[in-house]
PDB file of C-alpha atoms in Angstrom:
ATOM      1  CA  ARG A   1      -0.290 -13.182 -15.607  1.00 48.00           C
ATOM      2  CA  VAL A   2       0.179 -13.686 -11.922  1.00 57.00           C
ATOM      3  CA  ALA A   3      -1.756 -13.128  -8.701  1.00 57.00           C
ATOM      4  CA  PHE A   4      -0.221 -11.808  -5.480  1.00 57.00           C
ATOM      5  CA  LEU A   5      -1.683 -12.594  -2.078  1.00 59.00           C
ATOM      6  CA  ALA A   6      -0.515 -11.957   1.474  1.00 57.00           C
ATOM      7  CA  GLY A   7      -2.000 -12.593   4.879  1.00 60.00           C
ATOM      8  CA  ASP A   8      -0.147 -15.462   6.549  1.00 65.00           C
ATOM      9  CA  LEU A   9       3.274 -13.791   6.807  1.00 72.00           C
ATOM     10  CA  LYS A  10       4.129 -14.973   3.302  1.00 74.00           C
ATOM     11  CA  LEU A  11       3.866 -13.506  -0.159  1.00 78.00           C
ATOM     12  CA  HIS A  12       2.043 -15.919  -2.455  1.00 76.00           C
ATOM     13  CA  ILE A  13       2.787 -15.672  -6.163  1.00 79.00           C
ATOM     14  CA  TRP A  14       0.431 -17.685  -8.374  1.00 77.00           C
ATOM     15  CA  ASN A  15      -0.204 -18.073 -12.064  1.00 74.00           C
ATOM     16  CA  SER A  16      -3.477 -16.598 -13.322  1.00 70.00           C
ATOM     17  CA  ARG A  17      -5.271 -19.972 -13.170  1.00 69.00           C
ATOM     18  CA  LEU A  18      -4.115 -20.554  -9.587  1.00 69.00           C
ATOM     19  CA  THR A  19      -2.707 -23.949 -10.562  1.00 78.00           C
ATOM     20  CA  ALA A  20       0.934 -23.272  -9.667  1.00 78.00           C
ATOM     21  CA  GLY A  21       2.598 -20.921  -7.259  1.00 80.00           C
ATOM     22  CA  GLU A  22       4.976 -20.395  -4.398  1.00 81.00           C
ATOM     23  CA  ALA A  23       4.946 -18.922  -0.910  1.00 81.00           C
ATOM     24  CA  ILE A  24       7.808 -16.618   0.059  1.00 82.00           C
ATOM     25  CA  PRO A  25       8.220 -15.820   3.798  1.00 80.00           C
ATOM     26  CA  PHE A  26       8.211 -12.134   4.745  1.00 79.00           C
ATOM     27  CA  PRO A  27      11.598 -10.696   5.797  1.00 78.00           C
ATOM     28  CA  LEU A  28      10.437  -9.764   9.303  1.00 73.00           C
ATOM     29  CA  ARG A  29      12.684  -7.865  11.676  1.00 69.00           C
ATOM     30  CA  LYS A  30      13.607  -9.554  14.963  1.00 64.00           C
ATOM     31  CA  CYS A  31      11.432  -7.168  16.970  1.00 61.00           C
ATOM     32  CA  ILE A  32       8.239  -8.389  15.213  1.00 59.00           C
ATOM     33  CA  VAL A  33       6.468 -11.051  17.253  1.00 54.00           C
ATOM     34  CA  THR A  34       4.384 -13.465  15.185  1.00 55.00           C
ATOM     35  CA  PHE A  35       1.745 -16.034  16.083  1.00 53.00           C
ATOM     36  CA  ASP A  36      -0.174 -18.802  14.407  1.00 56.00           C
ATOM     37  CA  TYR A  37      -3.614 -17.622  13.374  1.00 55.00           C
ATOM     38  CA  HIS A  38      -6.444 -19.862  14.545  1.00 56.00           C
ATOM     39  CA  PRO A  39     -10.216 -19.267  14.306  1.00 55.00           C
ATOM     40  CA  GLU A  40     -10.482 -19.322  18.112  1.00 57.00           C
ATOM     41  CA  HIS A  41      -8.462 -16.073  18.286  1.00 53.00           C
ATOM     42  CA  ILE A  42     -11.587 -13.948  18.086  1.00 46.00           C
ATOM     43  CA  GLY A  43     -10.907 -10.337  17.165  1.00 44.00           C
ATOM     44  CA  LEU A  44      -7.394 -11.055  15.926  1.00 41.00           C
ATOM     45  CA  GLN A  45      -6.881  -9.506  12.509  1.00 48.00           C
ATOM     46  CA  TYR A  46      -4.375 -10.204   9.787  1.00 53.00           C
ATOM     47  CA  VAL A  47      -1.089  -8.319   9.922  1.00 58.00           C
ATOM     48  CA  THR A  48      -1.200  -7.371   6.244  1.00 60.00           C
ATOM     49  CA  HIS A  49      -3.941  -5.802   4.193  1.00 63.00           C
ATOM     50  CA  TRP A  50      -3.549  -5.119   0.501  1.00 70.00           C
ATOM     51  CA  THR A  51      -0.779  -5.798  -1.926  1.00 76.00           C
ATOM     52  CA  ASP A  52      -0.105  -3.803  -5.050  1.00 81.00           C
ATOM     53  CA  TYR A  53       2.076  -4.561  -8.043  1.00 81.00           C
ATOM     54  CA  ALA A  54       3.857  -1.993 -10.198  1.00 85.00           C
ATOM     55  CA  ASP A  55       4.109  -3.347 -13.752  1.00 84.00           C
ATOM     56  CA  ASP A  56       6.752  -0.767 -14.676  1.00 86.00           C
ATOM     57  CA  THR A  57       9.177  -1.913 -11.988  1.00 89.00           C
ATOM     58  CA  ASN A  58       8.053  -5.524 -11.324  1.00 89.00           C
ATOM     59  CA  ILE A  59       7.832  -4.826  -7.601  1.00 92.00           C
ATOM     60  CA  VAL A  60       5.118  -6.082  -5.255  1.00 90.00           C
ATOM     61  CA  TYR A  61       4.308  -3.819  -2.299  1.00 91.00           C
ATOM     62  CA  VAL A  62       2.888  -5.369   0.877  1.00 89.00           C
ATOM     63  CA  GLY A  63       1.575  -3.086   3.626  1.00 86.00           C
ATOM     64  CA  THR A  64       1.591  -4.179   7.270  1.00 84.00           C
ATOM     65  CA  VAL A  65      -0.548  -2.840  10.122  1.00 79.00           C
ATOM     66  CA  TRP A  66       2.600  -1.754  11.979  1.00 83.00           C
ATOM     67  CA  GLY A  67       3.491   0.583   9.094  1.00 87.00           C
ATOM     68  CA  GLU A  68       6.212  -1.351   7.333  1.00 89.00           C
ATOM     69  CA  ILE A  69       5.982  -1.582   3.545  1.00 92.00           C
ATOM     70  CA  LEU A  70       7.641  -4.741   2.298  1.00 91.00           C
ATOM     71  CA  ARG A  71       8.886  -4.743  -1.308  1.00 94.00           C
ATOM     72  CA  TYR A  72       9.554  -7.823  -3.416  1.00 93.00           C
ATOM     73  CA  ASP A  73      11.287  -7.635  -6.810  1.00 93.00           C
ATOM     74  CA  VAL A  74       9.558 -10.311  -8.897  1.00 89.00           C
ATOM     75  CA  ARG A  75      12.078 -10.188 -11.736  1.00 90.00           C
ATOM     76  CA  ARG A  76      15.142 -10.612  -9.505  1.00 93.00           C
ATOM     77  CA  ARG A  77      13.241 -12.803  -7.019  1.00 91.00           C
ATOM     78  CA  ARG A  78      14.455 -11.041  -3.886  1.00 94.00           C
ATOM     79  CA  TRP A  79      13.222  -8.779  -1.108  1.00 94.00           C
ATOM     80  CA  LEU A  80      14.244  -5.128  -1.277  1.00 95.00           C
ATOM     81  CA  PRO A  81      14.764  -2.916   1.785  1.00 95.00           C
ATOM     82  CA  SER A  82      11.391  -2.113   3.303  1.00 93.00           C
ATOM     83  CA  LEU A  83       9.935   1.387   3.655  1.00 94.00           C
ATOM     84  CA  ARG A  84       8.284   2.855   6.766  1.00 91.00           C
ATOM     85  CA  THR A  85       5.126   4.816   7.387  1.00 91.00           C
ATOM     86  CA  HIS A  86       2.921   5.042  10.485  1.00 88.00           C
ATOM     87  CA  ILE A  87       0.959   2.394  12.384  1.00 87.00           C
ATOM     88  CA  GLY A  88      -2.514   1.942  10.900  1.00 83.00           C
ATOM     89  CA  LEU A  89      -1.518   1.381   7.271  1.00 86.00           C
ATOM     90  CA  ARG A  90      -4.574   0.111   5.386  1.00 85.00           C
ATOM     91  CA  SER A  91      -3.744   0.186   1.699  1.00 87.00           C
ATOM     92  CA  LEU A  92      -1.038   1.438  -0.593  1.00 91.00           C
ATOM     93  CA  THR A  93      -0.641   2.251  -4.250  1.00 93.00           C
ATOM     94  CA  PRO A  94       2.560   2.983  -6.165  1.00 95.00           C
ATOM     95  CA  ASP A  95       2.784   5.492  -9.005  1.00 95.00           C
ATOM     96  CA  PRO A  96       5.998   4.495 -10.845  1.00 94.00           C
ATOM     97  CA  ARG A  97       5.385   7.068 -13.591  1.00 94.00           C
ATOM     98  CA  ASN A  98       5.716   9.932 -11.093  1.00 94.00           C
ATOM     99  CA  GLY A  99       7.961   8.164  -8.571  1.00 93.00           C
ATOM    100  CA  LEU A 100       5.498   8.289  -5.669  1.00 94.00           C
ATOM    101  CA  LEU A 101       3.982   5.831  -3.211  1.00 94.00           C
ATOM    102  CA  PHE A 102       0.644   6.508  -1.493  1.00 94.00           C
ATOM    103  CA  ALA A 103      -0.076   4.837   1.863  1.00 93.00           C
ATOM    104  CA  ALA A 104      -3.570   5.196   3.374  1.00 90.00           C
ATOM    105  CA  ASN A 105      -3.750   5.362   7.163  1.00 87.00           C
ATOM    106  CA  TYR A 106      -7.060   3.907   8.306  1.00 83.00           C
ATOM    107  CA  PHE A 107      -7.198   5.327  11.824  1.00 82.00           C
ATOM    108  CA  GLN A 108      -5.729   8.774  11.321  1.00 83.00           C
ATOM    109  CA  GLY A 109      -7.478   9.671   8.055  1.00 81.00           C
ATOM    110  CA  TYR A 110      -4.677  10.686   5.716  1.00 86.00           C
ATOM    111  CA  LEU A 111      -2.614   9.493   2.792  1.00 89.00           C
ATOM    112  CA  HIS A 112       1.125   9.497   3.380  1.00 91.00           C
ATOM    113  CA  VAL A 113       2.907  10.385   0.138  1.00 92.00           C
ATOM    114  CA  MET A 114       6.484   9.107  -0.185  1.00 92.00           C
ATOM    115  CA  GLU A 115       9.154   8.827  -2.820  1.00 92.00           C
ATOM    116  CA  LEU A 116       8.771   5.421  -4.407  1.00 91.00           C
ATOM    117  CA  GLU A 117      12.418   4.331  -4.273  1.00 90.00           C
ATOM    118  CA  SER A 118      13.684   5.865  -1.032  1.00 92.00           C
ATOM    119  CA  GLY A 119      10.517   6.122   1.066  1.00 91.00           C
ATOM    120  CA  ARG A 120      11.419   9.753   1.832  1.00 91.00           C
ATOM    121  CA  HIS A 121       8.473  11.786   3.123  1.00 89.00           C
ATOM    122  CA  VAL A 122       6.938  14.040   0.461  1.00 89.00           C
ATOM    123  CA  GLY A 123       3.700  15.110   2.137  1.00 87.00           C
ATOM    124  CA  TYR A 124       0.227  14.234   3.391  1.00 87.00           C
ATOM    125  CA  ILE A 125      -3.208  14.360   1.831  1.00 86.00           C
ATOM    126  CA  LEU A 126      -5.760  14.894   4.583  1.00 83.00           C
ATOM    127  CA  ALA A 127      -9.222  13.385   4.333  1.00 78.00           C
ATOM    128  CA  ASN A 128     -10.092  12.899   8.046  1.00 71.00           C
ATOM    129  CA  VAL A 129     -11.856   9.641   7.237  1.00 73.00           C
ATOM    130  CA  ARG A 130     -11.192   5.930   7.685  1.00 79.00           C
ATOM    131  CA  SER A 131      -9.333   5.235   4.455  1.00 80.00           C
ATOM    132  CA  ARG A 132      -9.837   1.973   2.566  1.00 79.00           C
ATOM    133  CA  PHE A 133      -8.652   1.918  -1.070  1.00 84.00           C
ATOM    134  CA  ILE A 134      -6.609   4.205  -3.324  1.00 90.00           C
ATOM    135  CA  ASP A 135      -6.906   4.419  -7.103  1.00 90.00           C
ATOM    136  CA  LEU A 136      -4.573   6.650  -9.135  1.00 94.00           C
ATOM    137  CA  ASP A 137      -4.557   8.213 -12.589  1.00 94.00           C
ATOM    138  CA  SER A 138      -0.833   8.865 -12.974  1.00 93.00           C
ATOM    139  CA  ALA A 139      -1.181  10.715 -16.297  1.00 95.00           C
ATOM    140  CA  ARG A 140      -3.524  13.327 -14.765  1.00 93.00           C
ATOM    141  CA  MET A 141      -1.879  13.124 -11.317  1.00 93.00           C
ATOM    142  CA  ARG A 142      -5.255  12.617  -9.659  1.00 91.00           C
ATOM    143  CA  GLY A 143      -6.539   9.984  -7.312  1.00 90.00           C
ATOM    144  CA  VAL A 144      -9.622   8.629  -5.614  1.00 89.00           C
ATOM    145  CA  LEU A 145      -9.768   7.491  -2.003  1.00 87.00           C
ATOM    146  CA  SER A 146     -12.641   5.283  -0.885  1.00 84.00           C
ATOM    147  CA  THR A 147     -13.475   5.131   2.790  1.00 80.00           C
ATOM    148  CA  HIS A 148     -15.211   2.964   5.336  1.00 75.00           C
ATOM    149  CA  GLY A 149     -18.782   4.283   5.093  1.00 75.00           C
ATOM    150  CA  GLN A 150     -17.820   7.923   4.608  1.00 76.00           C
ATOM    151  CA  GLY A 151     -17.871   8.338   0.855  1.00 78.00           C
ATOM    152  CA  VAL A 152     -15.320   8.687  -1.895  1.00 83.00           C
ATOM    153  CA  TYR A 153     -12.765  11.500  -2.056  1.00 84.00           C
ATOM    154  CA  GLN A 154     -10.916  12.923  -5.044  1.00 85.00           C
ATOM    155  CA  PHE A 155      -7.481  14.469  -4.775  1.00 86.00           C
ATOM    156  CA  SER A 156      -4.835  15.980  -7.010  1.00 87.00           C
ATOM    157  CA  TYR A 157      -1.163  15.332  -6.365  1.00 89.00           C
ATOM    158  CA  ARG A 158       0.314  17.510  -9.097  1.00 86.00           C
ATOM    159  CA  ASP A 159       1.985  19.757  -6.488  1.00 82.00           C
ATOM    160  CA  PHE A 160       3.803  16.786  -4.964  1.00 82.00           C
ATOM    161  CA  VAL A 161       5.161  15.759  -8.353  1.00 82.00           C
ATOM    162  CA  ARG A 162       6.335  19.281  -9.212  1.00 76.00           C
ATOM    163  CA  ARG A 163       7.863  20.397  -5.926  1.00 69.00           C
ATOM    164  CA  ARG A 164       8.794  17.169  -4.108  1.00 61.00           C
ATOM    165  CA  ALA A 165       8.532  19.242  -0.949  1.00 56.00           C
ATOM    166  CA  GLY A 166       6.693  18.509   2.275  1.00 50.00           C
ATOM    167  CA  ALA A 167       3.164  19.788   1.915  1.00 48.00           C
ATOM    168  CA  THR A 168      -0.350  19.001   3.006  1.00 52.00           C
ATOM    169  CA  LEU A 169      -3.234  18.849   0.575  1.00 54.00           C
ATOM    170  CA  ALA A 170      -6.917  18.336   1.300  1.00 57.00           C
ATOM    171  CA  ALA A 171      -9.031  15.645  -0.320  1.00 56.00           C
ATOM    172  CA  LEU A 172     -12.424  16.771  -1.576  1.00 57.00           C
ATOM    173  CA  PRO A 173     -15.530  14.608  -1.258  1.00 55.00           C
ATOM    174  CA  ASP A 174     -17.196  13.534  -4.505  1.00 51.00           C
ATOM    175  CA  GLN A 175     -20.613  14.911  -5.279  1.00 42.00           C
ATOM    176  CA  VAL A 176     -22.938  11.905  -5.145  1.00 40.00           C
ATOM    177  CA  ARG A 177     -26.340  12.132  -6.851  1.00 34.00           C
TER     178      ARG A 177
END
């Protein structure tokens, strides 16, 4: 068992007891300007948000605020070519079973659905909310999107799996009682 953390321009891979680990620098492009984070930089946020690990493929996905999705192959211990989405990436979740990657855009209120290996655009799921976390049920091809103070939304992505064509689906708010 391992833990994956990001936040200081490195991917940290630790054992489950957090007694041994390593820090692997991100493969940043030359156009990315970095800085040392200090507490006196009020209002400065981290450049990465959430990481996700796909057990089936042994790949860690790291989303950046500028829309780059870094991929690290844990088995081969090397960075893979990164994927691109739009600025405002908040969280991401891979679905290796169906070959899709879901990237939540915090500011624009949608999920960008891409092919897992190539990053090719498949479609959007519109929620018009500030997206936070994505949870998927790959067997049923359904997902849940939690938001920043605007509820939880359910969505189906069966059409994306079947057609692999550009489409837009709407997320439906959960009924809360």
